[in-house]
Short mmCIF file of N, CA and C in Angstrom, two decimals:
data_model
loop_
_atom_site.label_atom_id
_atom_site.label_comp_id
_atom_site.label_asym_id
_atom_site.label_seq_id
_atom_site.Cartn_x
_atom_site.Cartn_y
_atom_site.Cartn_z
N UNK Q 20 3.10 11.78 19.82
CA UNK Q 20 3.94 12.37 18.78
C UNK Q 20 3.66 11.64 17.46
N UNK Q 21 3.33 12.42 16.47
CA UNK Q 21 3.06 11.84 15.16
C UNK Q 21 4.35 11.65 14.38
N UNK Q 22 4.48 10.48 13.79
CA UNK Q 22 5.63 10.18 12.95
C UNK Q 22 5.16 10.02 11.51
N UNK Q 23 6.06 10.31 10.58
CA UNK Q 23 5.73 10.19 9.16
C UNK Q 23 6.03 8.78 8.69
N UNK Q 24 5.12 8.25 7.88
CA UNK Q 24 5.28 6.91 7.31
C UNK Q 24 5.02 6.96 5.82
N UNK Q 25 5.64 6.04 5.11
CA UNK Q 25 5.39 5.84 3.69
C UNK Q 25 5.07 4.37 3.47
N UNK Q 26 4.00 4.11 2.78
CA UNK Q 26 3.60 2.75 2.44
C UNK Q 26 3.56 2.65 0.93
N UNK Q 27 4.38 1.77 0.37
CA UNK Q 27 4.38 1.53 -1.07
C UNK Q 27 3.69 0.19 -1.30
N UNK Q 28 2.69 0.21 -2.14
CA UNK Q 28 1.97 -1.00 -2.50
C UNK Q 28 2.18 -1.29 -3.98
N UNK Q 29 2.44 -2.54 -4.31
CA UNK Q 29 2.45 -2.97 -5.71
C UNK Q 29 1.22 -3.84 -5.89
N UNK Q 30 0.28 -3.35 -6.68
CA UNK Q 30 -0.99 -4.02 -6.89
C UNK Q 30 -1.00 -4.73 -8.24
N UNK Q 31 -1.86 -5.73 -8.36
CA UNK Q 31 -2.02 -6.42 -9.63
C UNK Q 31 -2.42 -5.41 -10.69
N UNK Q 32 -1.84 -5.53 -11.88
CA UNK Q 32 -2.10 -4.54 -12.93
C UNK Q 32 -3.48 -4.71 -13.55
N UNK Q 33 -4.09 -5.89 -13.44
CA UNK Q 33 -5.40 -6.10 -14.03
C UNK Q 33 -6.54 -5.73 -13.09
N UNK Q 34 -6.22 -5.09 -11.99
CA UNK Q 34 -7.21 -4.68 -10.99
C UNK Q 34 -8.04 -3.52 -11.54
N UNK Q 35 -9.35 -3.62 -11.43
CA UNK Q 35 -10.23 -2.55 -11.90
C UNK Q 35 -10.12 -1.33 -10.98
N UNK Q 36 -10.47 -0.16 -11.52
CA UNK Q 36 -10.33 1.09 -10.78
C UNK Q 36 -11.14 1.08 -9.49
N UNK Q 37 -12.36 0.55 -9.54
CA UNK Q 37 -13.22 0.50 -8.35
C UNK Q 37 -12.60 -0.38 -7.27
N UNK Q 38 -12.04 -1.52 -7.68
CA UNK Q 38 -11.41 -2.44 -6.72
C UNK Q 38 -10.17 -1.81 -6.11
N UNK Q 39 -9.43 -1.05 -6.92
CA UNK Q 39 -8.23 -0.37 -6.41
C UNK Q 39 -8.61 0.70 -5.39
N UNK Q 40 -9.66 1.47 -5.69
CA UNK Q 40 -10.11 2.50 -4.76
C UNK Q 40 -10.62 1.89 -3.45
N UNK Q 41 -11.30 0.77 -3.55
CA UNK Q 41 -11.80 0.07 -2.35
C UNK Q 41 -10.64 -0.44 -1.51
N UNK Q 42 -9.62 -0.99 -2.16
CA UNK Q 42 -8.44 -1.49 -1.45
C UNK Q 42 -7.72 -0.35 -0.73
N UNK Q 43 -7.56 0.78 -1.39
CA UNK Q 43 -6.91 1.94 -0.77
C UNK Q 43 -7.72 2.44 0.42
N UNK Q 44 -9.05 2.44 0.29
CA UNK Q 44 -9.91 2.84 1.41
C UNK Q 44 -9.76 1.87 2.58
N UNK Q 45 -9.65 0.57 2.28
CA UNK Q 45 -9.43 -0.43 3.33
C UNK Q 45 -8.10 -0.20 4.04
N UNK Q 46 -7.07 0.09 3.28
CA UNK Q 46 -5.75 0.34 3.87
C UNK Q 46 -5.81 1.54 4.81
N UNK Q 47 -6.52 2.59 4.40
CA UNK Q 47 -6.67 3.76 5.26
C UNK Q 47 -7.39 3.40 6.56
N UNK Q 48 -8.42 2.56 6.46
CA UNK Q 48 -9.15 2.18 7.68
C UNK Q 48 -8.31 1.27 8.57
N UNK Q 49 -7.48 0.43 7.99
CA UNK Q 49 -6.61 -0.45 8.77
C UNK Q 49 -5.51 0.33 9.47
N UNK Q 50 -5.18 1.51 8.95
CA UNK Q 50 -4.08 2.31 9.50
C UNK Q 50 -4.40 2.92 10.85
N UNK Q 51 -5.66 2.96 11.23
CA UNK Q 51 -6.04 3.56 12.50
C UNK Q 51 -6.13 5.07 12.37
N UNK Q 52 -5.73 5.78 13.44
CA UNK Q 52 -5.79 7.24 13.42
C UNK Q 52 -4.60 7.78 12.65
N UNK Q 53 -4.90 8.42 11.51
CA UNK Q 53 -3.84 8.99 10.69
C UNK Q 53 -4.15 10.45 10.40
N UNK Q 54 -3.11 11.19 10.05
CA UNK Q 54 -3.24 12.60 9.70
C UNK Q 54 -2.40 12.89 8.47
N UNK Q 55 -2.70 13.97 7.80
CA UNK Q 55 -1.92 14.44 6.65
C UNK Q 55 -1.66 13.33 5.64
N UNK Q 56 -2.71 12.64 5.24
CA UNK Q 56 -2.55 11.55 4.29
C UNK Q 56 -2.41 12.09 2.87
N UNK Q 57 -1.58 11.43 2.09
CA UNK Q 57 -1.37 11.81 0.70
C UNK Q 57 -1.21 10.53 -0.12
N UNK Q 58 -2.00 10.39 -1.17
CA UNK Q 58 -1.96 9.22 -2.01
C UNK Q 58 -1.43 9.59 -3.38
N UNK Q 59 -0.42 8.87 -3.84
CA UNK Q 59 0.17 9.13 -5.14
C UNK Q 59 0.20 7.83 -5.94
N UNK Q 60 -0.41 7.84 -7.11
CA UNK Q 60 -0.34 6.66 -7.98
C UNK Q 60 0.86 6.85 -8.89
N UNK Q 61 1.79 5.91 -8.80
CA UNK Q 61 3.03 6.02 -9.56
C UNK Q 61 2.94 5.34 -10.92
N UNK Q 62 1.84 4.66 -11.18
CA UNK Q 62 1.61 4.06 -12.49
C UNK Q 62 2.03 2.60 -12.56
N UNK Q 63 1.87 2.06 -13.75
CA UNK Q 63 2.17 0.66 -13.99
C UNK Q 63 3.62 0.51 -14.46
N UNK Q 64 4.32 -0.46 -13.90
CA UNK Q 64 5.70 -0.71 -14.28
C UNK Q 64 5.92 -2.20 -14.50
N UNK Q 65 6.82 -2.51 -15.40
CA UNK Q 65 7.16 -3.89 -15.69
C UNK Q 65 8.22 -4.36 -14.70
N UNK Q 66 8.08 -5.60 -14.23
CA UNK Q 66 9.03 -6.16 -13.28
C UNK Q 66 10.23 -6.76 -13.99
N UNK Q 67 11.35 -6.84 -13.28
CA UNK Q 67 12.54 -7.50 -13.81
C UNK Q 67 12.35 -9.02 -13.79
N UNK Q 68 11.50 -9.48 -12.89
CA UNK Q 68 11.17 -10.91 -12.79
C UNK Q 68 9.72 -11.02 -12.32
N UNK Q 69 9.12 -12.16 -12.54
CA UNK Q 69 7.71 -12.36 -12.18
C UNK Q 69 7.53 -12.38 -10.66
N UNK Q 70 6.49 -11.70 -10.20
CA UNK Q 70 6.12 -11.70 -8.78
C UNK Q 70 4.73 -12.31 -8.70
N UNK Q 71 4.63 -13.45 -8.05
CA UNK Q 71 3.36 -14.18 -7.93
C UNK Q 71 2.73 -14.38 -9.30
N UNK Q 72 3.55 -14.65 -10.31
CA UNK Q 72 3.07 -14.92 -11.66
C UNK Q 72 2.78 -13.69 -12.49
N UNK Q 73 2.91 -12.51 -11.93
CA UNK Q 73 2.62 -11.27 -12.66
C UNK Q 73 3.90 -10.67 -13.24
N UNK Q 74 3.80 -10.11 -14.44
CA UNK Q 74 4.94 -9.49 -15.11
C UNK Q 74 5.00 -7.98 -14.91
N UNK Q 75 3.87 -7.39 -14.48
CA UNK Q 75 3.83 -5.94 -14.24
C UNK Q 75 2.85 -5.65 -13.12
N UNK Q 76 2.95 -4.45 -12.54
CA UNK Q 76 2.08 -4.09 -11.44
C UNK Q 76 1.91 -2.59 -11.32
N UNK Q 77 0.86 -2.17 -10.63
CA UNK Q 77 0.59 -0.76 -10.38
C UNK Q 77 1.19 -0.37 -9.04
N UNK Q 78 1.98 0.68 -9.04
CA UNK Q 78 2.61 1.18 -7.82
C UNK Q 78 1.78 2.30 -7.22
N UNK Q 79 1.55 2.22 -5.91
CA UNK Q 79 0.80 3.25 -5.19
C UNK Q 79 1.61 3.65 -3.96
N UNK Q 80 1.81 4.95 -3.77
CA UNK Q 80 2.53 5.48 -2.62
C UNK Q 80 1.53 6.17 -1.70
N UNK Q 81 1.49 5.74 -0.44
CA UNK Q 81 0.57 6.30 0.55
C UNK Q 81 1.42 6.88 1.68
N UNK Q 82 1.42 8.21 1.80
CA UNK Q 82 2.19 8.89 2.85
C UNK Q 82 1.20 9.38 3.91
N UNK Q 83 1.56 9.18 5.17
CA UNK Q 83 0.67 9.59 6.26
C UNK Q 83 1.46 9.79 7.54
N UNK Q 84 0.81 10.39 8.52
CA UNK Q 84 1.39 10.58 9.85
C UNK Q 84 0.53 9.83 10.85
N UNK Q 85 1.19 9.16 11.79
CA UNK Q 85 0.49 8.39 12.80
C UNK Q 85 1.40 8.20 14.00
N UNK Q 86 0.78 7.85 15.14
CA UNK Q 86 1.58 7.54 16.33
C UNK Q 86 2.41 6.28 16.10
N UNK Q 87 1.79 5.27 15.52
CA UNK Q 87 2.49 4.02 15.21
C UNK Q 87 1.69 3.28 14.14
N UNK Q 88 2.34 2.32 13.52
CA UNK Q 88 1.67 1.49 12.53
C UNK Q 88 1.25 0.20 13.23
N UNK Q 89 -0.02 -0.12 13.10
CA UNK Q 89 -0.52 -1.31 13.79
C UNK Q 89 -0.07 -2.59 13.09
N UNK Q 90 0.04 -3.62 13.86
CA UNK Q 90 0.39 -4.94 13.32
C UNK Q 90 -0.72 -5.43 12.38
N UNK Q 91 -1.95 -5.00 12.68
CA UNK Q 91 -3.09 -5.37 11.85
C UNK Q 91 -2.89 -4.90 10.41
N UNK Q 92 -2.40 -3.69 10.22
CA UNK Q 92 -2.16 -3.17 8.88
C UNK Q 92 -1.17 -4.06 8.14
N UNK Q 93 -0.06 -4.35 8.77
CA UNK Q 93 0.98 -5.19 8.16
C UNK Q 93 0.42 -6.56 7.78
N UNK Q 94 -0.33 -7.17 8.69
CA UNK Q 94 -0.87 -8.51 8.45
C UNK Q 94 -1.90 -8.52 7.32
N UNK Q 95 -2.82 -7.56 7.33
CA UNK Q 95 -3.88 -7.54 6.32
C UNK Q 95 -3.33 -7.22 4.93
N UNK Q 96 -2.36 -6.32 4.85
CA UNK Q 96 -1.76 -6.01 3.55
C UNK Q 96 -1.00 -7.23 3.02
N UNK Q 97 -0.31 -7.93 3.92
CA UNK Q 97 0.48 -9.09 3.51
C UNK Q 97 -0.39 -10.21 2.93
N UNK Q 98 -1.57 -10.45 3.51
CA UNK Q 98 -2.38 -11.57 3.05
C UNK Q 98 -3.40 -11.21 1.98
N UNK Q 99 -3.52 -9.94 1.63
CA UNK Q 99 -4.48 -9.52 0.60
C UNK Q 99 -4.01 -10.02 -0.76
N UNK Q 100 -4.93 -10.64 -1.51
CA UNK Q 100 -4.59 -11.25 -2.79
C UNK Q 100 -4.18 -10.25 -3.87
N UNK Q 101 -4.73 -9.04 -3.83
CA UNK Q 101 -4.45 -8.06 -4.87
C UNK Q 101 -3.16 -7.29 -4.65
N UNK Q 102 -2.52 -7.45 -3.49
CA UNK Q 102 -1.25 -6.79 -3.20
C UNK Q 102 -0.11 -7.77 -3.48
N UNK Q 103 0.72 -7.43 -4.46
CA UNK Q 103 1.84 -8.31 -4.80
C UNK Q 103 3.01 -8.11 -3.84
N UNK Q 104 3.31 -6.86 -3.53
CA UNK Q 104 4.39 -6.54 -2.58
C UNK Q 104 4.01 -5.27 -1.84
N UNK Q 105 4.61 -5.06 -0.68
CA UNK Q 105 4.41 -3.82 0.08
C UNK Q 105 5.66 -3.51 0.88
N UNK Q 106 5.78 -2.24 1.25
CA UNK Q 106 6.90 -1.80 2.07
C UNK Q 106 6.43 -0.59 2.89
N UNK Q 107 6.64 -0.68 4.20
CA UNK Q 107 6.31 0.42 5.11
C UNK Q 107 7.62 0.97 5.66
N UNK Q 108 7.81 2.29 5.51
CA UNK Q 108 9.04 2.94 5.97
C UNK Q 108 8.67 4.11 6.85
N UNK Q 109 9.34 4.23 7.99
CA UNK Q 109 9.13 5.38 8.86
C UNK Q 109 10.19 6.43 8.53
N UNK Q 110 9.75 7.65 8.28
CA UNK Q 110 10.70 8.75 7.96
C UNK Q 110 11.27 9.34 9.22
#
């Protein structure tokens, strides 16, 4: 049974477009078998407080369907230097 998931990533704002596209491709590969993927760039927003020394970040919303979210995805997103914050929510 496929479940719907939403992954919100806050990326460093100084990240180049190529690096951002590569990171998103990596996240898709870490997700395992997914269906009905949809990527939405929400743009750059200023933070209320500094996160890892950054004052602003690029928000990316990745919606997909999968049987489950692997622990590998959570771990790799958490330790990636270009990801300031992330949140995975099951709908």
